[in-house]
CSV table of C-alpha atoms in Angstrom, one decimal:
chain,number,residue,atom,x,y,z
A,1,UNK,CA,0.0,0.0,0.0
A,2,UNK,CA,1.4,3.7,-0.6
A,3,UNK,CA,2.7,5.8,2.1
A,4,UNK,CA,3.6,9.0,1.8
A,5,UNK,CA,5.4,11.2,4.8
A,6,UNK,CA,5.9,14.7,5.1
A,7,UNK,CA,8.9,16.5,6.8
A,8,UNK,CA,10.9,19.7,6.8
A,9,UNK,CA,8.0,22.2,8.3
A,10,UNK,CA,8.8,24.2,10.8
A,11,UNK,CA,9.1,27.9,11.9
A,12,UNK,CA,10.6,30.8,10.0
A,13,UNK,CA,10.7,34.2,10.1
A,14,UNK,CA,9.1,36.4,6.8
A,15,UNK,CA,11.5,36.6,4.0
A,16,UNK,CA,13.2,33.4,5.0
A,17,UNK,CA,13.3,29.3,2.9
A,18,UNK,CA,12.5,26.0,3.5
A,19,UNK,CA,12.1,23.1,2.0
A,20,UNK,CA,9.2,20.2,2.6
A,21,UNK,CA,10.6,16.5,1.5
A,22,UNK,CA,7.8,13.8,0.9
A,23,UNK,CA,9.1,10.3,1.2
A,24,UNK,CA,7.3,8.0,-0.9
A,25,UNK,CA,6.7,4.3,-0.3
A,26,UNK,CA,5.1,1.4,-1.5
A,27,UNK,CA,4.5,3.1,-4.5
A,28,UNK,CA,2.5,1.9,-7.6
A,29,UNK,CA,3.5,3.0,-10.6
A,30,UNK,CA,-0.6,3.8,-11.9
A,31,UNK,CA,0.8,7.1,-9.3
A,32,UNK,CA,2.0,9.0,-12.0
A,33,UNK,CA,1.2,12.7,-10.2
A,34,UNK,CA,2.2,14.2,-7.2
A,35,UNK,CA,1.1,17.0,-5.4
A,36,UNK,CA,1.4,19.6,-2.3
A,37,UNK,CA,-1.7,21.1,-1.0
A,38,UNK,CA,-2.1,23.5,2.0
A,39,UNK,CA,-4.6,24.0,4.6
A,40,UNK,CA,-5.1,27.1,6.7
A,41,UNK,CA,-7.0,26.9,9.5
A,42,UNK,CA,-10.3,27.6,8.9
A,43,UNK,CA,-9.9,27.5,5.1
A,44,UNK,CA,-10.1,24.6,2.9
A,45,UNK,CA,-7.4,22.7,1.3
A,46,UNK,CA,-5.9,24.6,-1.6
A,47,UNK,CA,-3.6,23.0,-4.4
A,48,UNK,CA,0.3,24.2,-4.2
A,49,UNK,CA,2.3,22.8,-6.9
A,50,UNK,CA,2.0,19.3,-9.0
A,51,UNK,CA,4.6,17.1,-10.9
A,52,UNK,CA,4.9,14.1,-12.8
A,53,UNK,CA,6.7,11.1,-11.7
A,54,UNK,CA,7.7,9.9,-15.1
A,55,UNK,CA,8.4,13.2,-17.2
A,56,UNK,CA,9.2,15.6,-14.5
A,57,UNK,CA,6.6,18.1,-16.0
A,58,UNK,CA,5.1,20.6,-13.4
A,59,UNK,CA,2.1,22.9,-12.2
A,60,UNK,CA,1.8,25.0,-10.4
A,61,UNK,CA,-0.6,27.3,-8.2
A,62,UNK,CA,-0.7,31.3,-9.6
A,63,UNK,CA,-0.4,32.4,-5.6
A,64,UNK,CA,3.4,30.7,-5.2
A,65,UNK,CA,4.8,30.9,-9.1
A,66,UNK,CA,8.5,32.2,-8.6
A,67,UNK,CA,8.7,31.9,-5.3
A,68,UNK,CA,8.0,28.0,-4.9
A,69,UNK,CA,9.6,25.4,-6.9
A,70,UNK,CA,8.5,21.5,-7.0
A,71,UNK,CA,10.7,18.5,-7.9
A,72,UNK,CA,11.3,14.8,-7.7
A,73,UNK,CA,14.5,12.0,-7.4
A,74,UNK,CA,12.7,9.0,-9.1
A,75,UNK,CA,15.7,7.1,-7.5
A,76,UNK,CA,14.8,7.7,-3.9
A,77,UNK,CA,10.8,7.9,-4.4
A,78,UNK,CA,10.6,11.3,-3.1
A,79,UNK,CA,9.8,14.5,-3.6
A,80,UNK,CA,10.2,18.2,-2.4
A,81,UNK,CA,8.5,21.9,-2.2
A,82,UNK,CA,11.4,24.8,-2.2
A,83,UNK,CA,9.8,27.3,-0.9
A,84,UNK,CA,11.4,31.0,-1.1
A,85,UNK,CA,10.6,34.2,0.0
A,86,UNK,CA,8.1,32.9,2.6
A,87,UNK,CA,5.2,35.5,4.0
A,88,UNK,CA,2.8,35.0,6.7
A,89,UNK,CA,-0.1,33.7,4.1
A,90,UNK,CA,2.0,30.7,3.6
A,91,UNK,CA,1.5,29.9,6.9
A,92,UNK,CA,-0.3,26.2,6.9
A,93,UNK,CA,-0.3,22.6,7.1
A,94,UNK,CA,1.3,21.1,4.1
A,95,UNK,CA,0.2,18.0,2.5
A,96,UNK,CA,2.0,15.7,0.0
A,97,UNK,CA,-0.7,13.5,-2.3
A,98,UNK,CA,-0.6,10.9,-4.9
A,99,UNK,CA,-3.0,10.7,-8.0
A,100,UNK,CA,-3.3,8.8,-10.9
A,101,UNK,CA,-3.2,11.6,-13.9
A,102,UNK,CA,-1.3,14.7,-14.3
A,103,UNK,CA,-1.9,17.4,-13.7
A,104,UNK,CA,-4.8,17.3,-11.0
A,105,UNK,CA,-5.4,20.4,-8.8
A,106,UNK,CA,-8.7,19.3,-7.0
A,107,UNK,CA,-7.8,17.0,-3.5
A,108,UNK,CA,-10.6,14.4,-4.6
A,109,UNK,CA,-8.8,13.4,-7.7
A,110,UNK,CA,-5.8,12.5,-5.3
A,111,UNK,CA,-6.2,8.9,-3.3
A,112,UNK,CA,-3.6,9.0,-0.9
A,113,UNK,CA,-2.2,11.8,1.4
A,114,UNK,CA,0.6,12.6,3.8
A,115,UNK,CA,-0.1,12.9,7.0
A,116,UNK,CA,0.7,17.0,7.0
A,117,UNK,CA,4.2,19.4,8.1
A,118,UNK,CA,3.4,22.3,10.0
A,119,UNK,CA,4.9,25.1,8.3
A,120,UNK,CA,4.3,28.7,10.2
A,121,UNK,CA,5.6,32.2,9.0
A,122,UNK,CA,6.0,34.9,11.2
A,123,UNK,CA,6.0,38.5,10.4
Protein backbone atom coordinates (compact mmCIF):
# COMPACT_ATOMS: atom_id res chain seq x y z
CA UNK A 1 0.00 0.00 0.00
CA UNK A 2 1.37 3.74 -0.64
CA UNK A 3 2.66 5.81 2.10
CA UNK A 4 3.63 8.97 1.84
CA UNK A 5 5.43 11.22 4.83
CA UNK A 6 5.89 14.69 5.14
CA UNK A 7 8.87 16.45 6.84
CA UNK A 8 10.86 19.73 6.81
CA UNK A 9 7.96 22.17 8.30
CA UNK A 10 8.78 24.17 10.77
CA UNK A 11 9.08 27.94 11.93
CA UNK A 12 10.60 30.78 9.96
CA UNK A 13 10.71 34.25 10.08
CA UNK A 14 9.07 36.43 6.76
CA UNK A 15 11.51 36.57 3.97
CA UNK A 16 13.23 33.38 5.03
CA UNK A 17 13.33 29.26 2.91
CA UNK A 18 12.46 26.00 3.47
CA UNK A 19 12.15 23.06 1.95
CA UNK A 20 9.24 20.20 2.58
CA UNK A 21 10.59 16.46 1.54
CA UNK A 22 7.82 13.85 0.86
CA UNK A 23 9.12 10.26 1.24
CA UNK A 24 7.29 7.96 -0.92
CA UNK A 25 6.71 4.27 -0.30
CA UNK A 26 5.06 1.40 -1.48
CA UNK A 27 4.55 3.15 -4.51
CA UNK A 28 2.46 1.95 -7.60
CA UNK A 29 3.46 2.96 -10.64
CA UNK A 30 -0.61 3.79 -11.86
CA UNK A 31 0.82 7.14 -9.25
CA UNK A 32 1.96 9.03 -12.04
CA UNK A 33 1.23 12.71 -10.24
CA UNK A 34 2.25 14.15 -7.23
CA UNK A 35 1.13 16.96 -5.37
CA UNK A 36 1.35 19.57 -2.32
CA UNK A 37 -1.72 21.09 -1.00
CA UNK A 38 -2.07 23.54 2.04
CA UNK A 39 -4.58 24.01 4.57
CA UNK A 40 -5.09 27.14 6.67
CA UNK A 41 -6.95 26.87 9.50
CA UNK A 42 -10.26 27.63 8.86
CA UNK A 43 -9.86 27.51 5.12
CA UNK A 44 -10.07 24.63 2.86
CA UNK A 45 -7.37 22.74 1.27
CA UNK A 46 -5.93 24.58 -1.64
CA UNK A 47 -3.63 22.95 -4.43
CA UNK A 48 0.32 24.16 -4.21
CA UNK A 49 2.33 22.81 -6.91
CA UNK A 50 1.99 19.30 -9.00
CA UNK A 51 4.63 17.11 -10.88
CA UNK A 52 4.88 14.15 -12.81
CA UNK A 53 6.73 11.07 -11.70
CA UNK A 54 7.74 9.87 -15.09
CA UNK A 55 8.38 13.18 -17.20
CA UNK A 56 9.23 15.61 -14.52
CA UNK A 57 6.62 18.10 -16.02
CA UNK A 58 5.08 20.60 -13.38
CA UNK A 59 2.10 22.95 -12.21
CA UNK A 60 1.76 25.05 -10.44
CA UNK A 61 -0.65 27.34 -8.22
CA UNK A 62 -0.69 31.31 -9.60
CA UNK A 63 -0.42 32.39 -5.62
CA UNK A 64 3.41 30.68 -5.20
CA UNK A 65 4.78 30.89 -9.09
CA UNK A 66 8.52 32.21 -8.59
CA UNK A 67 8.69 31.90 -5.31
CA UNK A 68 8.03 27.98 -4.88
CA UNK A 69 9.64 25.41 -6.91
CA UNK A 70 8.53 21.55 -7.00
CA UNK A 71 10.71 18.51 -7.86
CA UNK A 72 11.30 14.79 -7.68
CA UNK A 73 14.47 12.03 -7.36
CA UNK A 74 12.71 8.99 -9.08
CA UNK A 75 15.74 7.10 -7.48
CA UNK A 76 14.77 7.69 -3.93
CA UNK A 77 10.83 7.90 -4.37
CA UNK A 78 10.61 11.27 -3.07
CA UNK A 79 9.80 14.50 -3.59
CA UNK A 80 10.20 18.18 -2.36
CA UNK A 81 8.45 21.85 -2.18
CA UNK A 82 11.37 24.76 -2.18
CA UNK A 83 9.78 27.32 -0.87
CA UNK A 84 11.36 30.96 -1.15
CA UNK A 85 10.59 34.20 0.03
CA UNK A 86 8.12 32.94 2.60
CA UNK A 87 5.17 35.45 3.98
CA UNK A 88 2.79 34.97 6.68
CA UNK A 89 -0.11 33.69 4.09
CA UNK A 90 2.00 30.67 3.64
CA UNK A 91 1.50 29.89 6.87
CA UNK A 92 -0.30 26.22 6.91
CA UNK A 93 -0.33 22.55 7.10
CA UNK A 94 1.33 21.09 4.11
CA UNK A 95 0.18 18.00 2.51
CA UNK A 96 1.95 15.71 -0.01
CA UNK A 97 -0.67 13.48 -2.32
CA UNK A 98 -0.60 10.91 -4.93
CA UNK A 99 -2.97 10.74 -8.03
CA UNK A 100 -3.33 8.83 -10.89
CA UNK A 101 -3.19 11.65 -13.88
CA UNK A 102 -1.27 14.73 -14.26
CA UNK A 103 -1.89 17.39 -13.70
CA UNK A 104 -4.82 17.27 -11.01
CA UNK A 105 -5.45 20.37 -8.81
CA UNK A 106 -8.71 19.26 -7.01
CA UNK A 107 -7.79 16.98 -3.55
CA UNK A 108 -10.57 14.36 -4.58
CA UNK A 109 -8.78 13.37 -7.69
CA UNK A 110 -5.80 12.46 -5.31
CA UNK A 111 -6.23 8.94 -3.32
CA UNK A 112 -3.60 9.03 -0.88
CA UNK A 113 -2.19 11.77 1.35
CA UNK A 114 0.57 12.56 3.84
CA UNK A 115 -0.10 12.88 7.03
CA UNK A 116 0.69 16.98 6.99
CA UNK A 117 4.19 19.42 8.14
CA UNK A 118 3.44 22.28 9.96
CA UNK A 119 4.88 25.15 8.33
CA UNK A 120 4.32 28.67 10.16
CA UNK A 121 5.62 32.23 9.02
CA UNK A 122 5.98 34.94 11.21
CA UNK A 123 6.02 38.47 10.40
Amino acid sequence: QEKLVESGGGLVQAGDSLRLTCAASGRTFSSNAMAWFRQAPGKERDFVAAISWSSGSTYQADSVKGRFTISRDNTKNTMYLQMNSLNSEDTAIYYCAAALRFPVTRPQNYHTWGQGTQVTVSS
